[in-house]
Amino acid sequence: MDKKIEKWINDVLTSMQGSQRAKPKTELFTKINNQFINEKVIINSKILYKYAIVAICLLLMNSITLVYYFKHHQINTENVTSLDAYNKALTNNSYQIY
Amino acid sequence: MKKTNFLKNETEIIKGLADGNEKALVIFYNIYSEKIYNTALTYTRVVEDAEEVTQDVFIKVFKNISKFKHNSSLNTWVYRITINASLNFLNKKNRFNIFKNSINTSQYINFQHPGVLLENKENAAILYRIIDCLPKNQKTAFILSYIEELPRKEVADIMQNSLKSVESLLQRAKKNMRFELKKNYPNRTKF
C-alpha cells in the first residue's frame, strides 16, 4: 500500500514533465503592440517637453542678457556723447588764445 | 560563439525596445511571451487573468527597459517582473473579491493546464491544487524549478537567493506537498 501511495505521489509531483507551454491568444500581441506604440508616444512627448523647457530657458537667458546689454550700452553711449562734446568744445576755434 | 551571438542580440533587443523599435518588440515577444504567459497562468489559473498579467508585464518592461542595469540577464529580470506582477494581481484580486466570482473560483480550483500530456491531466490538476498549500517562497521555487523547468542557478538568480537556499526551499516544498498528498490519498478521486 505504501509503495502504491509513493508511486502516486511521485506521479503527481512529476505530472508537468514533458508538458508543452500554453500559447497565448494571437490577439494578445495586438493589444501589447498598441500599448507599446502608446508608450512610445508618451516617451516622445516627454522628450519633446524637455527640449521645449530647455529652449525656453535658453531664450529667457538670452533675452535677459540682451536687455542688460542694451541698457548698459545706452548709458555708455550717453557718456561718450558728453565726452565728445567736451572734446569738441576744447578744439573749438572760438577758444583761440591768440 | 552561440552564447556571444545571443548576448549581442539581448543587448540589441534592449536597445531596440528602449528606442521604441517595433522589430525589437516582435523579437522580444516571440522569445518571452510564452514564458511570461505560462508563469502567470500557473499563478492565476484563469486564462483572462494570465493575459492581463502578461500585458502588465510587457508594459512594465517597456517603461523600465532604459533603466535595466545588466546586473542580471534579461531573462532573469523578466521572470522577476512576471512573478511580482502575478503575486500583486492575486493579492489585489483577493482583496477586492468581496462578491466572489463563482466562475473564476471554479476555474481556479479545477484548473487544467492546456499543455499537459493527456495521461497526466488528472495528476497535474491535483498538483496545481497542492501547490497552493505552500508558503510563497517555496511555491515560487517549485514553480520555477518543476513547472518552468529552469536550472537551479537561474531560479536562485530570479529569487535573489543563494543556490543552497533554493535547494532548501525545494526540499521543504516537496516535503510539504508529500505530506498533503499522503493525507489526501484516500480522497484522491474526489480531488
XYZ file of C-alpha atoms in Angstrom:
289
model
C 0.000 0.000 0.000
C 2.836 2.375 0.907
C 4.513 1.693 -2.453
C 1.268 2.485 -4.219
C 0.953 5.771 -2.319
C 4.588 6.689 -3.003
C 4.136 5.954 -6.699
C 1.005 8.090 -6.845
C 2.771 10.958 -5.017
C 5.734 10.786 -7.408
C 3.366 10.705 -10.389
C 1.631 13.853 -9.147
C 4.878 15.685 -8.428
C 6.258 14.881 -11.890
C 2.973 15.312 -13.796
C 4.115 18.530 -15.513
C 7.199 16.908 -17.009
C 7.096 16.786 -20.783
C 4.206 19.249 -20.989
C 4.038 21.894 -23.697
C 3.954 25.580 -22.883
C 0.495 27.118 -23.265
C 0.306 29.625 -26.110
C -1.391 32.974 -25.524
C -4.091 34.078 -27.976
C -2.821 35.904 -31.093
C -4.925 38.975 -30.165
C -2.663 39.453 -27.151
C 0.203 40.611 -29.391
C -2.073 43.240 -30.992
C -3.026 44.596 -27.549
C 0.599 44.671 -26.423
C 1.748 46.290 -29.684
C -0.866 49.049 -29.269
C 0.319 49.694 -25.738
C 3.931 49.728 -26.957
C 3.022 52.419 -29.514
C 1.186 54.433 -26.838
C 4.190 54.162 -24.527
C 6.412 55.356 -27.382
C 4.144 58.402 -27.910
C 4.216 59.200 -24.184
C 8.030 58.864 -24.035
C 8.442 61.013 -27.191
C 6.095 63.639 -25.730
C 8.143 63.716 -22.530
C 11.345 64.181 -24.553
C 9.687 66.979 -26.549
C 8.573 68.712 -23.344
C 12.141 68.519 -22.006
C 13.548 70.058 -25.202
C 10.865 72.756 -25.083
C 11.754 73.647 -21.482
C 15.469 73.846 -22.352
C 14.703 76.040 -25.392
C 12.517 78.372 -23.312
C 15.239 78.652 -20.636
C 17.843 79.493 -23.292
C 15.557 82.106 -24.856
C 14.880 83.678 -21.474
C 18.569 83.815 -20.611
C 19.403 85.344 -23.997
C 16.615 87.894 -23.638
C 17.818 88.924 -20.181
C 21.377 89.200 -21.486
C 20.265 91.344 -24.445
C 18.162 93.648 -22.278
C 21.079 94.087 -19.878
C 23.467 94.713 -22.766
C 21.314 97.392 -24.406
C 20.633 99.121 -21.107
C 24.311 99.164 -20.259
C 25.297 100.216 -23.784
C 22.813 103.113 -23.676
C 24.455 104.508 -20.507
C 27.919 104.200 -22.079
C 26.707 105.883 -25.252
C 25.458 108.804 -23.172
C 28.854 109.070 -21.508
C 30.635 109.016 -24.895
C 28.324 111.686 -26.259
C 29.128 114.064 -23.371
C 32.847 113.274 -23.705
C 32.693 114.034 -27.404
C 31.010 117.336 -26.729
C 33.715 118.188 -24.207
C 36.497 117.370 -26.648
C 34.760 119.346 -29.362
C 34.481 122.279 -27.049
C 38.226 122.151 -26.372
C 39.098 122.212 -30.046
C 36.543 124.850 -30.893
C 38.089 127.839 -32.739
C 36.252 130.265 -30.565
C 38.623 129.352 -27.751
C 41.517 130.864 -29.613
C 44.065 132.220 -27.266
C 45.656 134.259 -29.885
C 30.070 31.640 -30.492
C 26.367 30.953 -29.976
C 26.463 32.419 -26.465
C 28.193 35.583 -27.758
C 25.590 35.944 -30.517
C 22.752 35.524 -28.020
C 24.237 38.158 -25.713
C 24.730 40.500 -28.638
C 21.070 40.003 -29.557
C 19.968 40.626 -25.986
C 21.786 43.955 -25.998
C 20.229 44.821 -29.344
C 16.761 43.866 -28.091
C 17.192 46.057 -25.010
C 18.409 48.986 -27.099
C 15.662 48.440 -29.668
C 12.924 48.398 -27.032
C 14.334 51.497 -25.355
C 14.332 53.256 -28.762
C 10.755 52.170 -29.464
C 11.751 49.867 -32.304
C 8.808 47.654 -33.294
C 11.062 44.931 -34.742
C 12.689 44.622 -31.322
C 9.229 44.246 -29.816
C 8.394 41.377 -32.182
C 11.633 39.557 -31.315
C 11.121 40.176 -27.601
C 7.506 38.964 -27.803
C 8.494 35.792 -29.663
C 11.148 34.937 -27.075
C 9.327 35.883 -23.880
C 5.547 35.822 -24.367
C 5.111 32.094 -23.664
C 7.433 32.187 -20.649
C 5.585 35.149 -19.132
C 2.135 33.815 -20.018
C 2.796 30.329 -18.627
C 4.229 31.626 -15.374
C 1.262 33.987 -14.997
C -1.136 31.125 -15.813
C 0.419 28.915 -13.139
C -0.220 31.613 -10.552
C -3.615 32.895 -11.695
C -5.107 29.633 -13.188
C -7.529 31.728 -15.298
C -6.694 32.443 -18.954
C -8.093 36.012 -18.949
C -6.204 36.866 -15.755
C -2.981 35.408 -17.165
C -3.406 37.566 -20.293
C -3.942 40.648 -18.132
C -0.802 39.890 -16.111
C 1.157 39.256 -19.330
C 0.126 42.661 -20.711
C 1.028 44.255 -17.403
C 4.495 42.657 -17.507
C 5.137 43.885 -21.050
C 4.157 47.448 -20.071
C 6.470 47.332 -17.058
C 9.291 46.106 -19.309
C 8.698 48.951 -21.829
C 8.613 51.577 -19.085
C 11.741 50.355 -17.321
C 13.904 48.891 -20.093
C 16.087 52.020 -20.281
C 16.796 51.623 -16.539
C 17.861 47.958 -16.899
C 21.341 47.834 -15.392
C 22.555 44.432 -16.660
C 23.050 43.232 -13.053
C 21.303 40.075 -14.236
C 20.339 38.578 -17.579
C 17.262 39.920 -19.356
C 15.594 36.518 -18.820
C 16.095 36.731 -15.040
C 14.815 40.311 -14.930
C 11.695 39.457 -16.943
C 10.900 36.435 -14.768
C 11.251 38.588 -11.651
C 8.804 41.151 -13.017
C 6.409 38.349 -14.005
C 6.390 36.742 -10.564
C 5.895 40.084 -8.803
C 3.119 41.060 -11.222
C 1.385 37.687 -10.725
C 1.569 37.900 -6.933
C 0.368 41.524 -6.923
C -2.516 40.574 -9.193
C -3.586 37.749 -6.876
C -3.315 39.981 -3.795
C -5.428 42.655 -5.456
C -7.960 40.086 -6.641
C -8.313 38.526 -3.191
C -8.593 41.930 -1.502
C -11.389 43.180 -3.735
C -13.106 39.856 -4.267
C -15.947 40.639 -1.874
C -18.587 39.161 -4.152
C -16.713 36.068 -5.199
C -16.876 35.384 -8.898
C -18.013 31.768 -8.865
C -16.942 31.096 -12.455
C -13.360 32.216 -11.824
C -13.193 30.378 -8.487
C -14.320 27.187 -10.186
C -11.765 27.698 -12.980
C -9.072 28.240 -10.355
C -9.903 25.071 -8.419
C -10.433 22.851 -11.475
C -7.509 24.258 -13.441
C -6.317 22.072 -16.289
C -3.077 23.238 -17.869
C -3.645 23.235 -21.640
C -0.187 21.862 -22.431
C -0.037 18.888 -20.076
C 0.183 15.353 -21.516
C -3.183 13.570 -21.671
C -2.135 10.739 -19.365
C -1.016 13.273 -16.721
C -4.052 15.585 -16.776
C -5.653 14.259 -13.606
C -2.417 14.267 -11.599
C -1.468 17.723 -12.906
C -4.811 19.112 -11.697
C -4.046 17.677 -8.242
C -0.517 19.127 -8.383
C -1.847 22.645 -9.011
C -4.183 22.368 -6.021
C -1.433 21.088 -3.740
C 0.940 23.899 -4.769
C -1.419 26.347 -3.044
C -0.661 24.791 0.339
C 2.937 26.011 0.091
C 4.294 29.237 1.580
C 5.074 31.933 -1.021
C 8.826 31.305 -1.435
C 8.514 27.519 -1.596
C 5.720 27.901 -4.165
C 7.842 30.214 -6.338
C 10.873 27.927 -6.114
C 8.741 24.901 -7.040
C 7.002 26.646 -9.959
C 10.262 27.902 -11.450
C 12.107 24.584 -10.974
C 9.482 21.942 -11.769
C 6.901 23.710 -13.916
C 9.016 26.266 -15.778
C 11.907 23.740 -15.597
C 14.561 26.408 -15.136
C 18.075 25.498 -13.957
C 18.588 25.874 -10.190
C 21.178 28.632 -10.699
C 18.667 30.674 -12.684
C 15.984 30.110 -10.044
C 18.454 31.385 -7.433
C 19.173 34.491 -9.547
C 15.464 35.197 -10.075
C 14.657 34.820 -6.384
C 17.841 36.689 -5.405
C 18.780 33.830 -3.120
C 21.774 31.540 -2.928
C 21.718 28.168 -4.665
C 21.720 26.498 -1.242
C 18.634 28.489 -0.168
C 16.773 27.423 -3.299
C 17.680 23.758 -2.757
C 16.461 24.075 0.819
C 13.196 25.703 -0.304
C 12.622 22.924 -2.832
C 13.290 20.205 -0.255
C 10.799 21.758 2.142
C 8.275 22.302 -0.644
C 8.392 18.664 -1.695
C 8.177 17.521 1.926
C 5.069 19.669 2.498
C 3.476 18.516 -0.730
C 4.173 14.853 0.037
C 2.550 15.303 3.447
C -0.568 16.875 1.919
C -0.801 14.262 -0.818
C -0.417 11.378 1.625
C -3.092 12.902 3.835
C -5.458 13.199 0.863
C -4.652 9.839 -0.757
C -7.924 8.187 0.338
C -9.858 11.082 -1.276
C -7.677 11.334 -4.379
C -10.558 10.557 -6.749
C -12.554 13.416 -5.233
C -9.774 15.983 -5.802
